[in-house]
């Protein structure tokens, strides 16, 4: 009798889970268990002293404290063993030390993870061979350089290259990321962007984005950031979906080493410059039969035929016009008059309306009867052609090519500048755009799943083997060319999109009456006949092989139209800088084109940048890979940049300095934070408090304690990062405080220009004034934004029974104690903030930032609301609240007791006065 393998597997799994829920080591002495753990290399007493004892120098006290207190309190002696998380997975009731013993002697052998960020199987598989009895966790903690990668989603090599301060310090990169990097906003790999993740998936709420992605998001196929499309990767790689491995983990661990495409591949300089002219293939010996069916639309028909007759092709052509019993007498009269004076035109008149499919079938059948015909070129009567359009289409015909379709403004997947329906660029006609198309994309064609019949050259061989269009199924039109392409594709024919031919198409003029029902019926037939048709089209749109050719054309259109181009350099971190950049983009977009360039990677002069142009008409976004600073400079030239704005340089590396110099472009520098003068950026110390801006020796001590962004000392940091201010035509800061600070450190004149010139404020408003007073904070609350002070103030208010209720529209960036004394609502969209404030109906706002803010957009929201505002007397808050009614300025370093007393006295004064 055979045994059901699935049943056996489930049974073994249930047994394993049961065994793992038993505490096998409870009777062993704790000192013996700790000895085993220490010899396995999994204990880290330096980490324990810093994060558990909160006394970095008390390393020697770690083992004793753990045995006496830590183990009973649920603490772990290992930074990568999470006892609560591990026990919860198996229903294990055990002390941290017992759970650690089970992991070392049982769990690790089974490939179980000790914490969310360490995968022993992955580490063992990617590292040198290790003994069966050796702990892979211990090996990684004691010598990460000789161990494997700790987790598929932690790109250790990239992390060390991206953050040279970590590399130079010799710190274990995973430990640095978990305990220092996450609070500092550092990333585990090039593709996970926490802020993007929580903004894209609102249901994440106030949860840790990393934890959510690990536990739910990856399995659900969610993308970790804007540069990695998980669904697209799974669609491209069915084996990944079958393996059960999440898309990003597979790409980082396997896919990139196999050369698998990460969605659209990055473009290079060669993709953006026009290709070299192709060799002349010579004159075709045959004739192209142009089949032009006409039903209605006199003006469109006349314009189309005139453009065909004006065009000049070396290839011989015959023009066959089919009047499908037009209901418009003027159309029939025009066609007859034309045929009488143009001997090269053959006019055929249907005695009754046959519809598009039967009409073009008649034309194609006639072409097949001509022994010298090499194919039929279907052309709608609402199109405009130019120059040697037929020659260029014929040049893309090969033995295995069944059809060639022209590029158009309105041809679904064969459209420019976007897929779908488009207008022509302002001030350009079809001939001008076709001229640019020819010179920009000469000889370029890409495969398409289906041609589009508005201007479609079908080879004689394909017609002979696949037959004519299916008139019985597709009636008067829509879907017939899709059916033909799928049918001929099964016979081995490819279908091409000529990226060097542009044909204007008005769309749905000649046969417009039945367009909507015709499309619905046709789509149903196509789906039934070719179940994979939709996925083929979706894959084409996703991969978009003609993308680079369309971008090249767009850049040439800008040049031909003499559109000024501004390039803005900024980082990928979002926040206030991104908001200011987008506001600048919007202000410049009316007079010209604006391209934003953001760094993705930089390594010894080579790197990757994100290039985006936000426009409903000809917008684009792509990754650009450069091998040298010269190629980065060449990108600016190819974009046609006439002006450059530097908003932030974090992430670019030294290559950008040479690239800017080589470009010769004049540029302005825009101050958004203190990166140019401080590698910590926020001017805060290790506790998140304002550092006071000490002398250089104090800065060096801070850098030694907290290496950041590759800084070794403050003098070299400032020398290496103040160059953009020194060479700028203008340096602008969004507040007087920021301008004066930057000018004080650099000696460069800095102009103060607020981000928002006019704020529709309602100063002097008051809230309801009911106890407890509602105090509202805004944004992501990190340490430098005053999280520690908020915790202390909320705790003090609760201790003394102060009539203050604190609420945060946003969320704490790091974990906070249970019942911290304030509530929060989670991530929000910027556009919704004013409504969220209105809904909460606060009595006052509170800003506790410990960093000298250069501007603060959240303060703008509070000013618009008009209710009382309390803020630390630091940075831009001081000047922006000057003269504002009902404002309270607090000392940034005031103890919680004083802050609570000041807030209560202020609120009582405001609302007592109001009630009186």
mmCIF file of N, CA, C and O in Angstrom, residues 122-161:
data_model
loop_
_atom_site.group_PDB
_atom_site.id
_atom_site.type_symbol
_atom_site.label_atom_id
_atom_site.label_comp_id
_atom_site.label_asym_id
_atom_site.label_seq_id
_atom_site.Cartn_x
_atom_site.Cartn_y
_atom_site.Cartn_z
ATOM 1 N N UNK A 122 20.434 30.603 4.309
ATOM 2 C CA UNK A 122 21.008 31.486 3.294
ATOM 3 C C UNK A 122 22.461 31.801 3.622
ATOM 4 O O UNK A 122 23.323 31.834 2.725
ATOM 5 N N UNK A 123 22.748 32.050 4.889
ATOM 6 C CA UNK A 123 24.114 32.367 5.300
ATOM 7 C C UNK A 123 25.049 31.188 5.036
ATOM 8 O O UNK A 123 26.159 31.350 4.537
ATOM 9 N N UNK A 124 24.585 29.976 5.350
ATOM 10 C CA UNK A 124 25.413 28.787 5.126
ATOM 11 C C UNK A 124 25.622 28.544 3.628
ATOM 12 O O UNK A 124 26.713 28.177 3.185
ATOM 13 N N UNK A 125 24.563 28.790 2.828
ATOM 14 C CA UNK A 125 24.643 28.512 1.394
ATOM 15 C C UNK A 125 25.539 29.502 0.664
ATOM 16 O O UNK A 125 26.135 29.162 -0.366
ATOM 17 N N UNK A 126 25.649 30.729 1.177
ATOM 18 C CA UNK A 126 26.420 31.756 0.480
ATOM 19 C C UNK A 126 27.826 31.929 1.029
ATOM 20 O O UNK A 126 28.589 32.746 0.497
ATOM 21 N N UNK A 127 28.174 31.188 2.071
ATOM 22 C CA UNK A 127 29.497 31.305 2.651
ATOM 23 C C UNK A 127 30.337 30.072 2.421
ATOM 24 O O UNK A 127 29.881 29.081 1.834
ATOM 25 N N UNK A 128 31.583 30.102 2.866
ATOM 26 C CA UNK A 128 32.435 28.910 2.754
ATOM 27 C C UNK A 128 31.870 27.775 3.590
ATOM 28 O O UNK A 128 31.119 27.993 4.545
ATOM 29 N N UNK A 129 32.206 26.563 3.211
ATOM 30 C CA UNK A 129 31.677 25.399 3.920
ATOM 31 C C UNK A 129 32.082 25.442 5.383
ATOM 32 O O UNK A 129 33.189 25.817 5.737
ATOM 33 N N UNK A 130 31.147 25.089 6.233
ATOM 34 C CA UNK A 130 31.385 25.097 7.676
ATOM 35 C C UNK A 130 31.038 23.734 8.242
ATOM 36 O O UNK A 130 30.281 22.964 7.660
ATOM 37 N N UNK A 131 31.605 23.442 9.386
ATOM 38 C CA UNK A 131 31.332 22.168 10.029
ATOM 39 C C UNK A 131 29.875 22.058 10.430
ATOM 40 O O UNK A 131 29.210 23.050 10.727
ATOM 41 N N UNK A 132 29.370 20.832 10.448
ATOM 42 C CA UNK A 132 27.965 20.612 10.773
ATOM 43 C C UNK A 132 27.655 21.095 12.180
ATOM 44 O O UNK A 132 26.581 21.628 12.452
ATOM 45 N N UNK A 133 28.596 20.944 13.105
ATOM 46 C CA UNK A 133 28.356 21.317 14.492
ATOM 47 C C UNK A 133 28.645 22.787 14.766
ATOM 48 O O UNK A 133 28.385 23.276 15.861
ATOM 49 N N UNK A 134 29.216 23.494 13.790
ATOM 50 C CA UNK A 134 29.540 24.901 13.984
ATOM 51 C C UNK A 134 28.290 25.752 13.806
ATOM 52 O O UNK A 134 27.510 25.544 12.881
ATOM 53 N N UNK A 135 28.087 26.719 14.689
ATOM 54 C CA UNK A 135 26.930 27.606 14.585
ATOM 55 C C UNK A 135 27.174 28.635 13.500
ATOM 56 O O UNK A 135 28.147 29.402 13.548
ATOM 57 N N UNK A 136 26.292 28.662 12.518
ATOM 58 C CA UNK A 136 26.443 29.641 11.445
ATOM 59 C C UNK A 136 26.173 31.049 11.973
ATOM 60 O O UNK A 136 26.792 32.024 11.526
ATOM 61 N N UNK A 137 25.272 31.187 12.950
ATOM 62 C CA UNK A 137 25.040 32.490 13.568
ATOM 63 C C UNK A 137 26.290 32.953 14.305
ATOM 64 O O UNK A 137 26.695 34.114 14.190
ATOM 65 N N UNK A 138 26.904 32.052 15.058
ATOM 66 C CA UNK A 138 28.121 32.405 15.774
ATOM 67 C C UNK A 138 29.248 32.792 14.838
ATOM 68 O O UNK A 138 30.006 33.732 15.102
ATOM 69 N N UNK A 139 29.362 32.060 13.721
ATOM 70 C CA UNK A 139 30.409 32.388 12.762
ATOM 71 C C UNK A 139 30.194 33.772 12.184
ATOM 72 O O UNK A 139 31.148 34.548 12.018
ATOM 73 N N UNK A 140 28.945 34.090 11.874
ATOM 74 C CA UNK A 140 28.672 35.405 11.291
ATOM 75 C C UNK A 140 28.954 36.518 12.297
ATOM 76 O O UNK A 140 29.516 37.568 11.944
ATOM 77 N N UNK A 141 28.580 36.318 13.557
ATOM 78 C CA UNK A 141 28.776 37.359 14.558
ATOM 79 C C UNK A 141 30.246 37.566 14.901
ATOM 80 O O UNK A 141 30.672 38.685 15.191
ATOM 81 N N UNK A 142 31.032 36.503 14.858
ATOM 82 C CA UNK A 142 32.444 36.623 15.232
ATOM 83 C C UNK A 142 33.334 37.044 14.071
ATOM 84 O O UNK A 142 34.387 37.651 14.277
ATOM 85 N N UNK A 143 32.936 36.733 12.837
ATOM 86 C CA UNK A 143 33.767 37.092 11.678
ATOM 87 C C UNK A 143 32.874 37.172 10.439
ATOM 88 O O UNK A 143 32.829 36.246 9.626
ATOM 89 N N UNK A 144 32.164 38.274 10.289
ATOM 90 C CA UNK A 144 31.202 38.378 9.182
ATOM 91 C C UNK A 144 31.890 38.342 7.825
ATOM 92 O O UNK A 144 31.289 37.957 6.824
ATOM 93 N N UNK A 145 33.167 38.753 7.775
ATOM 94 C CA UNK A 145 33.871 38.771 6.485
ATOM 95 C C UNK A 145 34.070 37.365 5.924
ATOM 96 O O UNK A 145 34.145 37.179 4.708
ATOM 97 N N UNK A 146 34.181 36.378 6.795
ATOM 98 C CA UNK A 146 34.423 35.004 6.341
ATOM 99 C C UNK A 146 33.168 34.151 6.408
ATOM 100 O O UNK A 146 33.241 32.936 6.223
ATOM 101 N N UNK A 147 32.054 34.787 6.671
ATOM 102 C CA UNK A 147 30.784 34.061 6.692
ATOM 103 C C UNK A 147 29.988 34.443 5.448
ATOM 104 O O UNK A 147 30.396 35.294 4.653
ATOM 105 N N UNK A 148 28.853 33.813 5.289
ATOM 106 C CA UNK A 148 28.014 34.128 4.139
ATOM 107 C C UNK A 148 27.158 35.354 4.388
ATOM 108 O O UNK A 148 27.292 36.047 5.401
ATOM 109 N N UNK A 149 26.271 35.624 3.429
ATOM 110 C CA UNK A 149 25.336 36.746 3.563
ATOM 111 C C UNK A 149 24.284 36.397 4.603
ATOM 112 O O UNK A 149 23.726 35.295 4.583
ATOM 113 N N UNK A 150 23.955 37.310 5.517
ATOM 114 C CA UNK A 150 23.065 36.969 6.634
ATOM 115 C C UNK A 150 21.600 36.804 6.258
ATOM 116 O O UNK A 150 20.861 36.126 6.955
ATOM 117 N N UNK A 151 21.182 37.443 5.169
ATOM 118 C CA UNK A 151 19.766 37.390 4.818
ATOM 119 C C UNK A 151 19.607 37.773 3.350
ATOM 120 O O UNK A 151 20.334 38.649 2.856
ATOM 121 N N UNK A 152 18.680 37.158 2.627
ATOM 122 C CA UNK A 152 18.514 37.495 1.209
ATOM 123 C C UNK A 152 18.186 38.960 0.956
ATOM 124 O O UNK A 152 18.487 39.490 -0.110
ATOM 125 N N UNK A 153 17.554 39.626 1.933
ATOM 126 C CA UNK A 153 17.148 41.015 1.725
ATOM 127 C C UNK A 153 18.151 42.027 2.262
ATOM 128 O O UNK A 153 17.934 43.234 2.130
ATOM 129 N N UNK A 154 19.238 41.545 2.863
ATOM 130 C CA UNK A 154 20.280 42.469 3.322
ATOM 131 C C UNK A 154 21.480 42.317 2.395
ATOM 132 O O UNK A 154 22.178 41.311 2.425
ATOM 133 N N UNK A 155 21.691 43.327 1.569
ATOM 134 C CA UNK A 155 22.788 43.314 0.602
ATOM 135 C C UNK A 155 24.034 43.846 1.302
ATOM 136 O O UNK A 155 24.334 45.034 1.271
ATOM 137 N N UNK A 156 24.769 42.940 1.898
ATOM 138 C CA UNK A 156 25.898 43.306 2.744
ATOM 139 C C UNK A 156 26.984 44.032 1.956
ATOM 140 O O UNK A 156 27.531 45.043 2.410
ATOM 141 N N UNK A 157 27.308 43.533 0.765
ATOM 142 C CA UNK A 157 28.354 44.167 -0.050
ATOM 143 C C UNK A 157 27.928 45.582 -0.431
ATOM 144 O O UNK A 157 28.705 46.539 -0.338
ATOM 145 N N UNK A 158 26.683 45.722 -0.886
ATOM 146 C CA UNK A 158 26.189 47.047 -1.244
ATOM 147 C C UNK A 158 26.179 47.980 -0.041
ATOM 148 O O UNK A 158 26.542 49.158 -0.163
ATOM 149 N N UNK A 159 25.773 47.490 1.122
ATOM 150 C CA UNK A 159 25.701 48.324 2.319
ATOM 151 C C UNK A 159 27.070 48.886 2.672
ATOM 152 O O UNK A 159 27.211 50.070 2.989
ATOM 153 N N UNK A 160 28.087 48.041 2.593
ATOM 154 C CA UNK A 160 29.433 48.499 2.938
ATOM 155 C C UNK A 160 29.961 49.482 1.903
ATOM 156 O O UNK A 160 30.693 50.422 2.252
ATOM 157 N N UNK A 161 29.608 49.278 0.635
ATOM 158 C CA UNK A 161 30.046 50.218 -0.396
ATOM 159 C C UNK A 161 29.272 51.528 -0.319
ATOM 160 O O UNK A 161 29.834 52.610 -0.539
#
